[in-house]
Tab-separated table of C-alpha atoms in Angstrom:
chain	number	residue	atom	x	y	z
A	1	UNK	CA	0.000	0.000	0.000
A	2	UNK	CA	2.799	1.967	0.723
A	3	UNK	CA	5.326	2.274	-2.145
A	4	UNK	CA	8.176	3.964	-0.601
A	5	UNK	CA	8.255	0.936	2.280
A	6	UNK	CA	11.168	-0.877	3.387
A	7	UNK	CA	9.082	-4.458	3.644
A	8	UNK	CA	6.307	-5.311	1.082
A	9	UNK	CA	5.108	-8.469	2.090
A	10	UNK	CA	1.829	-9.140	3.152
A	11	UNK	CA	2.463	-11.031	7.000
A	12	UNK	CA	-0.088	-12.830	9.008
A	13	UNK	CA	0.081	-14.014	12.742
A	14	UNK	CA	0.756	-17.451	11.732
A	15	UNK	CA	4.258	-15.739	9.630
A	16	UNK	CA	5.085	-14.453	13.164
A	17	UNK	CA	4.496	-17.006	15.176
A	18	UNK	CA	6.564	-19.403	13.039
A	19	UNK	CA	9.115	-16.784	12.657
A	20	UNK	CA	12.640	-17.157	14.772
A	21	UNK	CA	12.854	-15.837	18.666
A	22	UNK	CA	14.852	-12.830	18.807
A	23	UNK	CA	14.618	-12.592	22.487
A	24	UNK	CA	11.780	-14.217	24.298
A	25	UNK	CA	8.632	-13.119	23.776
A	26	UNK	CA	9.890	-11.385	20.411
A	27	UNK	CA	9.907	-13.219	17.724
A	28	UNK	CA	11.906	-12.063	14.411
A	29	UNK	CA	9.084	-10.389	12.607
A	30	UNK	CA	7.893	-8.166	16.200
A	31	UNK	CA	10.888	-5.948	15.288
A	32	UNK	CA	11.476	-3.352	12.553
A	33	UNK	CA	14.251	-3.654	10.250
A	34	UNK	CA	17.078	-1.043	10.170
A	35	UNK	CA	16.975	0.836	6.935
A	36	UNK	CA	18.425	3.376	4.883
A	37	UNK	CA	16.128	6.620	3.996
A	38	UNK	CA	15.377	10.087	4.534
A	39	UNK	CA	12.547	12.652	4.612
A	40	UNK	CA	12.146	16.124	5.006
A	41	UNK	CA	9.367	18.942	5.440
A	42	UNK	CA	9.149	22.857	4.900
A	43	UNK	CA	7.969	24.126	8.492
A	44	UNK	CA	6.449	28.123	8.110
A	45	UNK	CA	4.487	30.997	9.436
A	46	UNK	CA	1.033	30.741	8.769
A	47	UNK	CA	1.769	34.511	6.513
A	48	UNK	CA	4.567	32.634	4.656
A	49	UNK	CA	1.553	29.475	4.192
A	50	UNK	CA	-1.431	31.575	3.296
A	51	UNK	CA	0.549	33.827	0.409
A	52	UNK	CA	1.562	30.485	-1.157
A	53	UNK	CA	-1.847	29.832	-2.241
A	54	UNK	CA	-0.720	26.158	-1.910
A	55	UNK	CA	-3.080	23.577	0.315
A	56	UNK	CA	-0.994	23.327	3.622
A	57	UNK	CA	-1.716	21.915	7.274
A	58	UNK	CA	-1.594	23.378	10.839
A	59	UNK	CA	0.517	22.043	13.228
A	60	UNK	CA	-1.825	22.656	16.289
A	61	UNK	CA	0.085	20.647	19.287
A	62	UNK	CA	3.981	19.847	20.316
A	63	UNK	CA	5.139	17.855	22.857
A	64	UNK	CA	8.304	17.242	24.497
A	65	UNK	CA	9.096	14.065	27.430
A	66	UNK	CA	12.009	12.642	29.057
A	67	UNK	CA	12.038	9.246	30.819
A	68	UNK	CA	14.844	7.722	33.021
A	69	UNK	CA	18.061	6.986	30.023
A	70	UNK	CA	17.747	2.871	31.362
A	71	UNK	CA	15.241	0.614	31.515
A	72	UNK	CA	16.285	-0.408	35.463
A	73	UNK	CA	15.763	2.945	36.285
A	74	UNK	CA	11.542	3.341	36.108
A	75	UNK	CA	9.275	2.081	38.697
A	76	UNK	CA	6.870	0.803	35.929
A	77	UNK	CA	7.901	-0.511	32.751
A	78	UNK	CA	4.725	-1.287	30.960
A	79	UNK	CA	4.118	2.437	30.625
A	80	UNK	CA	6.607	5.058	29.325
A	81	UNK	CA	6.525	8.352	30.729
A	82	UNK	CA	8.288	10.228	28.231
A	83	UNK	CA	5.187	9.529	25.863
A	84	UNK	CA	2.607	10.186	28.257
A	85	UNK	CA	4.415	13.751	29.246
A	86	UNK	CA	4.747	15.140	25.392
A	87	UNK	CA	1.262	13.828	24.319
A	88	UNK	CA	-0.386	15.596	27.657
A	89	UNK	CA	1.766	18.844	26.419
A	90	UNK	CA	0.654	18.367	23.454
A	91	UNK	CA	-2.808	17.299	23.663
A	92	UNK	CA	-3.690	20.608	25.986
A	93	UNK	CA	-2.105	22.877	23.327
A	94	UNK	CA	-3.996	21.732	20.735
A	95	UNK	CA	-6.831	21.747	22.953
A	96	UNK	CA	-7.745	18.165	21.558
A	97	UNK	CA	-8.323	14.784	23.570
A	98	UNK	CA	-7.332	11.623	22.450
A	99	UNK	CA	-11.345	10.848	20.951
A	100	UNK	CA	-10.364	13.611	18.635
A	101	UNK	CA	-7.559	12.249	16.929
A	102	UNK	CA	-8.797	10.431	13.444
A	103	UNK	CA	-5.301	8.513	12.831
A	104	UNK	CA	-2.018	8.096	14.267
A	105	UNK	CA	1.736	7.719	13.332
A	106	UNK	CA	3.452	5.910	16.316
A	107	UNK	CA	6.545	4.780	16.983
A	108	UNK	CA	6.359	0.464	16.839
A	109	UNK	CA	10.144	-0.906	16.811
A	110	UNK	CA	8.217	-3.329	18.300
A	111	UNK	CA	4.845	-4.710	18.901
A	112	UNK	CA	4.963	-4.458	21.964
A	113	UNK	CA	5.800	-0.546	21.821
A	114	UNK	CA	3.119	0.136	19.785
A	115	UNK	CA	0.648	-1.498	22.281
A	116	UNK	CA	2.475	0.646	24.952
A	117	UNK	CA	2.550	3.542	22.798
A	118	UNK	CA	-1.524	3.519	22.171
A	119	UNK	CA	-2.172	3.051	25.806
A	120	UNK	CA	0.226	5.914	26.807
A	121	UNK	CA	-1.420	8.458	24.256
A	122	UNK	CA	-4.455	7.737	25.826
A	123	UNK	CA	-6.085	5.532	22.699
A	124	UNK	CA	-7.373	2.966	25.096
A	125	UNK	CA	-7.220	2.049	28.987
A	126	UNK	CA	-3.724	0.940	30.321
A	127	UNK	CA	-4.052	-2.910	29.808
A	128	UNK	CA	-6.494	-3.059	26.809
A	129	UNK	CA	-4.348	-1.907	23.458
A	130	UNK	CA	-3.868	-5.734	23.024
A	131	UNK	CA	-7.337	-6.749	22.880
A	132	UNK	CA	-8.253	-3.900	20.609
A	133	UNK	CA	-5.322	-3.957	18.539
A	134	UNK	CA	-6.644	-8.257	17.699
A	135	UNK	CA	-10.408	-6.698	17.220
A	136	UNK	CA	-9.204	-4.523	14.489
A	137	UNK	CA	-9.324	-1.076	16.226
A	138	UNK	CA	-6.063	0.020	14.390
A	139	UNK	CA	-7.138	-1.263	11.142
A	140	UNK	CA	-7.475	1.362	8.539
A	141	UNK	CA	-11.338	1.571	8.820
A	142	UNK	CA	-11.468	1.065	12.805
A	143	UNK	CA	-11.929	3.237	15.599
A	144	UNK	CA	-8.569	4.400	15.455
A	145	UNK	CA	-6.149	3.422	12.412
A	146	UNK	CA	-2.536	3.276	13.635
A	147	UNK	CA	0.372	3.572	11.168
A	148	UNK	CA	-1.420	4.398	7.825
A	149	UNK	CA	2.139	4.088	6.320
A	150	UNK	CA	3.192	0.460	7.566
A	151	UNK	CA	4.815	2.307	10.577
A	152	UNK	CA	8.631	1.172	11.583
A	153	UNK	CA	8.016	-2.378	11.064
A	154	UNK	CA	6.892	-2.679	7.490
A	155	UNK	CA	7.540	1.166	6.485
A	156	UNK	CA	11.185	1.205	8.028
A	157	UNK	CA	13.131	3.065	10.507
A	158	UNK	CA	15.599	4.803	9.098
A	159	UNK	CA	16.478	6.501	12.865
A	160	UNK	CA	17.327	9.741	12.236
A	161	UNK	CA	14.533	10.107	9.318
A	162	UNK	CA	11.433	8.249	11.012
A	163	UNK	CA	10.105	11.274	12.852
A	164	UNK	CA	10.034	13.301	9.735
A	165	UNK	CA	8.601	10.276	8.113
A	166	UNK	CA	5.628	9.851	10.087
A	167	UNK	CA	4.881	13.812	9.190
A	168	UNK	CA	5.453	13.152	5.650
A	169	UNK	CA	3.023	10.666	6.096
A	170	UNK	CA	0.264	13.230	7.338
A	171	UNK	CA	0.672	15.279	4.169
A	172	UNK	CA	0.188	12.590	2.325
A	173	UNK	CA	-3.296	11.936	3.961
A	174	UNK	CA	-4.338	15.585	3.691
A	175	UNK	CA	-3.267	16.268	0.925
A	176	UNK	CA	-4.825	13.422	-1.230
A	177	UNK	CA	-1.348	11.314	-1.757
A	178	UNK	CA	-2.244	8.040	0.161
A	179	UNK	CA	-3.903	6.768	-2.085
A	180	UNK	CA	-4.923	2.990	-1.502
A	181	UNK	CA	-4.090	3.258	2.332
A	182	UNK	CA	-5.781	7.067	2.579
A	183	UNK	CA	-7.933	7.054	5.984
A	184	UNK	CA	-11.407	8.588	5.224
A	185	UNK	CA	-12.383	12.353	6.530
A	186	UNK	CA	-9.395	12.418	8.484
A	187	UNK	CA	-9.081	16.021	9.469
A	188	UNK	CA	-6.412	15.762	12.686
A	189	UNK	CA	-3.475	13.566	13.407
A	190	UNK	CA	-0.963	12.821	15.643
A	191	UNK	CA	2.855	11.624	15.368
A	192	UNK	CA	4.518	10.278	17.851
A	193	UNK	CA	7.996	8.970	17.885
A	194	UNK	CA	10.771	7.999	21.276
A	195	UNK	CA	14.668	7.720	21.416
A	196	UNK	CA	16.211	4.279	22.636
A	197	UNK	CA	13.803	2.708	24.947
A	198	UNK	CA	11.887	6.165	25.102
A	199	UNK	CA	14.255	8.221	27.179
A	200	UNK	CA	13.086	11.162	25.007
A	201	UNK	CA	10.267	11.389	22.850
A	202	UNK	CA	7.993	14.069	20.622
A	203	UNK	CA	4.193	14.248	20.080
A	204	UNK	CA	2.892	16.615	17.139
A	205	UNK	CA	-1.049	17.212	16.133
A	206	UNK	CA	-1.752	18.316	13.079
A	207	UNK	CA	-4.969	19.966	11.772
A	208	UNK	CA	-6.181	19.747	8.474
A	209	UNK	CA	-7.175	23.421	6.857
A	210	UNK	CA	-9.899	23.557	4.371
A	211	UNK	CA	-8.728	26.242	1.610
A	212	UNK	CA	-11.597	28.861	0.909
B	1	UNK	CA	3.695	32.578	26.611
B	2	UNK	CA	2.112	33.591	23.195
B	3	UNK	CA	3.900	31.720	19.714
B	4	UNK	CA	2.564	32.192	16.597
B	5	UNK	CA	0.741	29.931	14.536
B	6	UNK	CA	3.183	27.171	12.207
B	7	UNK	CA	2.282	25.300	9.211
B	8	UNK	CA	3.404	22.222	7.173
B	9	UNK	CA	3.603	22.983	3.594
B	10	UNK	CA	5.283	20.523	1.969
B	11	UNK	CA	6.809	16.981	2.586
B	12	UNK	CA	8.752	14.450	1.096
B	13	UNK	CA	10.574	11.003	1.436
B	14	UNK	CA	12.991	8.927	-0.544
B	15	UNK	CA	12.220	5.294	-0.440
B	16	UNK	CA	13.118	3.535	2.920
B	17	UNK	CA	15.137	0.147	2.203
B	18	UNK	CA	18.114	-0.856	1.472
B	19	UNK	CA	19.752	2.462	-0.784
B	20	UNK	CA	22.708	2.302	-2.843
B	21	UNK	CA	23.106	6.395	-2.280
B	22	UNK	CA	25.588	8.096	0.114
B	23	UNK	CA	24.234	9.534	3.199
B	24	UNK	CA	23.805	12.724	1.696
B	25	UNK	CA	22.708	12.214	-1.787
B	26	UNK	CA	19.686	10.568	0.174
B	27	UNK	CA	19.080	13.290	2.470
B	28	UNK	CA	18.910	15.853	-0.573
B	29	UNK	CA	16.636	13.090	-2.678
B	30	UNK	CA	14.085	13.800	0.426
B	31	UNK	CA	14.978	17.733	0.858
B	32	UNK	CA	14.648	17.996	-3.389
B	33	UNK	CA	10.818	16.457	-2.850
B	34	UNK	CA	9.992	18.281	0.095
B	35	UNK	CA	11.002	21.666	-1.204
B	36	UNK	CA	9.285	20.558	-4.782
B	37	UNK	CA	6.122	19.686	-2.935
B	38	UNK	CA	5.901	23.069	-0.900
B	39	UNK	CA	6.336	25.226	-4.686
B	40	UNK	CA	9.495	26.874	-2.679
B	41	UNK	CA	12.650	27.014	-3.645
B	42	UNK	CA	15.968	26.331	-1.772
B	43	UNK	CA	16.332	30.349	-1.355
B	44	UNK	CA	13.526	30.812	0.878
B	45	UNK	CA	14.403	28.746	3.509
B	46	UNK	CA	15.794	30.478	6.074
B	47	UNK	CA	17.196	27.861	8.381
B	48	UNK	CA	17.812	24.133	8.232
B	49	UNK	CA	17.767	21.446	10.631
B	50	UNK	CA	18.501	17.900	10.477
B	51	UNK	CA	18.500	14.852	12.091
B	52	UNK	CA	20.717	11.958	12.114
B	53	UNK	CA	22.306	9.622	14.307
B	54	UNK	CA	24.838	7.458	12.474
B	55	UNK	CA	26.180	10.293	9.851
B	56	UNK	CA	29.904	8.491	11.099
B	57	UNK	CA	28.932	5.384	9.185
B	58	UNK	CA	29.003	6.778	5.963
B	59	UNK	CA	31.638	9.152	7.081
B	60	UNK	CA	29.900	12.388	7.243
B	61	UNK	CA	28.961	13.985	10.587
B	62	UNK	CA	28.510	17.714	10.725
B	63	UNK	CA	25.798	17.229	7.922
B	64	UNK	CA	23.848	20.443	7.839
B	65	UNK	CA	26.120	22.747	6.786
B	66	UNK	CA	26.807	20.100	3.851
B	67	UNK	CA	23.371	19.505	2.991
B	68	UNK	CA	22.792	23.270	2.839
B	69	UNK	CA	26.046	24.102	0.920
B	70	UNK	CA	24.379	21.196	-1.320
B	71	UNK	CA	20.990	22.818	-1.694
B	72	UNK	CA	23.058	26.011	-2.719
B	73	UNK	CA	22.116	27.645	0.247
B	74	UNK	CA	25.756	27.748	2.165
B	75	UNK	CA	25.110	30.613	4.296
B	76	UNK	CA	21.712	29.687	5.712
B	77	UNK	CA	22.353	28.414	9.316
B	78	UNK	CA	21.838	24.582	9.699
B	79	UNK	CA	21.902	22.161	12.704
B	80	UNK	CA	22.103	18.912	13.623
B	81	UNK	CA	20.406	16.956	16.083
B	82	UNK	CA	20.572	13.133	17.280
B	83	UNK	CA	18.451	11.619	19.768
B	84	UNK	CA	18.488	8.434	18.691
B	85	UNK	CA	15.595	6.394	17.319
B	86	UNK	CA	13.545	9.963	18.212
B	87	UNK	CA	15.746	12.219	16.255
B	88	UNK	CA	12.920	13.324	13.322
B	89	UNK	CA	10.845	14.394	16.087
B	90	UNK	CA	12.665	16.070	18.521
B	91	UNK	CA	14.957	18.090	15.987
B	92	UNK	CA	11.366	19.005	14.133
B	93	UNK	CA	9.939	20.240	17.776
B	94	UNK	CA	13.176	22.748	17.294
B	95	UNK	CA	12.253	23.184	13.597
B	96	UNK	CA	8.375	24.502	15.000
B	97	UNK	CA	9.804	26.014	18.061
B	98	UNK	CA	12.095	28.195	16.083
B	99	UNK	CA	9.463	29.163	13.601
B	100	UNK	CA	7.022	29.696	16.019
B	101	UNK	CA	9.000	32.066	18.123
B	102	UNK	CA	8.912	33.970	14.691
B	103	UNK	CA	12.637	33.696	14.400
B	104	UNK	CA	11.865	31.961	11.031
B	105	UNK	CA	9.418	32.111	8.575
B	106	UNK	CA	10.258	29.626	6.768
B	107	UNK	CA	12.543	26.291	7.703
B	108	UNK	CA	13.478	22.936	6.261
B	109	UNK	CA	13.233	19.773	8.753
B	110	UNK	CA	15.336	16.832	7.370
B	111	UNK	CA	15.983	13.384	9.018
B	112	UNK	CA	18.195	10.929	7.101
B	113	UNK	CA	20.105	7.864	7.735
B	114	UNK	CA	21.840	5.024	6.073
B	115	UNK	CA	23.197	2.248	8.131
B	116	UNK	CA	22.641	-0.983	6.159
B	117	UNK	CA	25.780	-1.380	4.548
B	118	UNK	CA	27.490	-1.739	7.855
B	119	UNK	CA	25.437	-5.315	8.152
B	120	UNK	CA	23.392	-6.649	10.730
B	121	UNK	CA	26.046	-6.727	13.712
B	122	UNK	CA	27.841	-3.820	13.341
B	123	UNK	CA	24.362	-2.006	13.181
B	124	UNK	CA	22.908	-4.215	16.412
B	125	UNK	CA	26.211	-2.601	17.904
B	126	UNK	CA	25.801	0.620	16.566
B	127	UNK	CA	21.979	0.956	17.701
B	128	UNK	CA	23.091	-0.507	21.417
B	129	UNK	CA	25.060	3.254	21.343
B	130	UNK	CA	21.873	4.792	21.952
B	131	UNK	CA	20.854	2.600	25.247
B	132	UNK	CA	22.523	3.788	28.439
B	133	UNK	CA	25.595	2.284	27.772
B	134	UNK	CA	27.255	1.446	30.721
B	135	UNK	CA	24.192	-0.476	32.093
B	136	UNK	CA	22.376	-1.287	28.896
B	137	UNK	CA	24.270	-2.111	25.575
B	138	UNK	CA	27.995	-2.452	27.231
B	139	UNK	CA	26.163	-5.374	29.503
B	140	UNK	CA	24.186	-7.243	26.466
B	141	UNK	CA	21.307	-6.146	26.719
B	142	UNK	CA	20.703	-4.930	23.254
B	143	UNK	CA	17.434	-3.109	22.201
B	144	UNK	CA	15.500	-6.303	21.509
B	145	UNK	CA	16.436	-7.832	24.572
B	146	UNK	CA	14.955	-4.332	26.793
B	147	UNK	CA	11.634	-4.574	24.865
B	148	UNK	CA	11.412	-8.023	25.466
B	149	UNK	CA	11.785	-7.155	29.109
B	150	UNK	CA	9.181	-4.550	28.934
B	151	UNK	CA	7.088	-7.008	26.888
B	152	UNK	CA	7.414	-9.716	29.741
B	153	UNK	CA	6.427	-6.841	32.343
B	154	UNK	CA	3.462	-6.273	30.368
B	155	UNK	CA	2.588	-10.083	30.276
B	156	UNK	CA	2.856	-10.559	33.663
B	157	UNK	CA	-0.393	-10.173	36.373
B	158	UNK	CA	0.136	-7.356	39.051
B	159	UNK	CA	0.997	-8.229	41.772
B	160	UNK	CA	3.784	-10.370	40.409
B	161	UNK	CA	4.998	-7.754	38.877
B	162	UNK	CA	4.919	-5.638	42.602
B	163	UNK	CA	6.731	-8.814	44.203
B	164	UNK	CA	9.697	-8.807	41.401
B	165	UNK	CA	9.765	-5.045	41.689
B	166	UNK	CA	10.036	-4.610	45.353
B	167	UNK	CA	12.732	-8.063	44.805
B	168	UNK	CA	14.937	-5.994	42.996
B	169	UNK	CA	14.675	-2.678	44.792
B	170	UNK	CA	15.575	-4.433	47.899
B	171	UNK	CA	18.821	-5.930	45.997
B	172	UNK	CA	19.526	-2.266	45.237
B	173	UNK	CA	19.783	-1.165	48.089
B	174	UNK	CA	22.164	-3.847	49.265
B	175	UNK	CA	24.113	-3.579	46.421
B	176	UNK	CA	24.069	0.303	47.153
């Protein structure tokens, strides 16, 4: 669906299942690849925007966290607080909730981030992203559709360029470029992307504006 | 505190894979289709900043001032940023800070990397950089092995989780 991706193979439960143990519970195809890539964007004033005359999109909420640098050193490690600090930030800013939020680029290295990730941006009770995630709640056409783009496991992660990546990905949507994997009447979205283990991390909102 | 309002006009990507490119043809591949797609060109931007965490790889750190010198824009300010896996978001918070404390009107936000030609262990060893070393990476534990962890925290019911917890504060403390 997504023809810049790094993996283009269409993988079922069974494929990961039956794929080798990286390290117990992970299994080889629960983690993203490392790839090559880059992406950009051109960030301006909303002056510089309107005398364009070109379609562009408001970036309505930014978020900055910090967590502990090591794993050892958090009292909970189902949760991470750098995530749950910039999407609050970010979240009041905007003056959005979570409800509001019609898709979502977030950082998945590994399944199990992504579930953590969802939870921690307030997508679903602590404890529950698992359930929904196997009812189809991320699916393009559910409640909430997570990684339009194939996110870091089948898009790539490219380190230094997925951030920028995930925004590239929201002008895409809004701007009528997804084609096949385009979420319907999506109007506001949200990026979200952590360093190592999430010892820093970003949350941006975006809003889409209608040209007159 | 009162910022003004910023907007995304354009974006672009190369393809994410495996890329035969150096480090900084690729970056300017995804600068060229960002610029393209905002109907700007190279001279309006006003500042650049750019993310990237294994530039030494391909034997370029210091990359902004040669992306911009690249863009034929050498005397626009450019900086870079790494915070690991993060980087593309935390150097574009800067990118929207900047513009939106009206130093800027108008900025590029890059992130680029190229690491797959080192080869699966030298990258596994490169990544482990961005864990905190000394208790992290330098022990082992590389990044699959501290989601696992996390993933086996998130498995596990409660209160066995409490017990484990309070099990290895107590050690510690000894150990302190």
């Amino acid at each position: 669906m997504n023809p810049k991706a790094h993996v283009h193979k269409k993988i079922t439960v069974d494929d990961v299942l039956k794929s080798p143990v990286v390290a117990s519970p992970l299994k080889l195809l629960d983690c993203c690849p490392f790839s090559d890539g880059a992406s950009g964007a051109i960030l301006c004033s909303e002056e510089f925007a309107k005398k364009s005359g070109r379609p562009y999109i408001e970036v309505i909420g930014s978020g900055r966290g910090a967590s502990p640098a090591s794993v050892q050193g958090r009292e909970d490690i189902t949760t991470i607080p750098s995530t749950v600090a910039a999407a609050r930030q970010a979240y009041k800013m905007a003056g959005v909730s979570p409800k509001d939020i019609d898709f979502a680029e977030v950082h998945d290295c590994f399944t199990i981030a992504e579930i953590i990730d969802i939870e921690d941006l307030g997508f679903f009770p602590k404890g529950k992203a698992a359930h929904a995630v196997r009812d189809g709640a991320t699916r393009l056409n559910g409640e909430i559709p997570i990684n339009p783009s194939g996110g870091l496991k089948s898009k790539g992660h490219p380190i230094g360029a997925t951030g920028v990546g995930q925004v590239a990905e929201v002008f895409e949507q809004f701007t009528g470029k997804a084609g096949e994997r385009t979420v319907p009447n999506s109007e506001i979205a949200l990026t979200h992307n952590f360093g190592a283990t999430g010892a820093s991390a970003a949350v941006h909102i975006f809003k889409k504006v209608d040209k007159k | 505190m009162t910022t003004n309002k910023v907007c995304l006009l354009g974006a672009g990507s190369t393809k994410y894979g495996k890329l035969n490119e150096s480090i900084i043809e690729i970056a300017l591949n995804a600068a060229k289709d960002a610029v393209e797609s905002a109907g700007i060109t190279p001279k309006e931007i006003q500042a650049g900043y750019i993310s990237n965490v294994f530039g030494v790889a391909d034997k370029q750190v210091h990359m902004a001032p040669v992306i911009m010198s690249n863009l034929g824009i050498p005397y626009v300010p450019g900086l870079t940023i790494e915070s690991a896996c993060g980087s593309g978001s935390v150097m574009f918070r800067e990118a929207y800070a900047n513009v939106a404390a009206g130093f800027y009107d108008c900025v590029l936000a890059l992130g680029v990397e190229k690491v797959t030609h080192t080869g699966t262990a030298r990258s596994t060893t490169l990544f482990s950089y961005c864990s905190d070393f000394f208790y992290e990476g330098g022990n082992g534990a590389s990044f699959p092995g501290l989601f696992a962890s996390m993933a086996r925290a998130y498995m596990t019911p409660t209160r066995q989780l409490k017990k484990t917890s309070l099990t290895l504060q107590s050690r510690t403390m000894k150990m302190g």
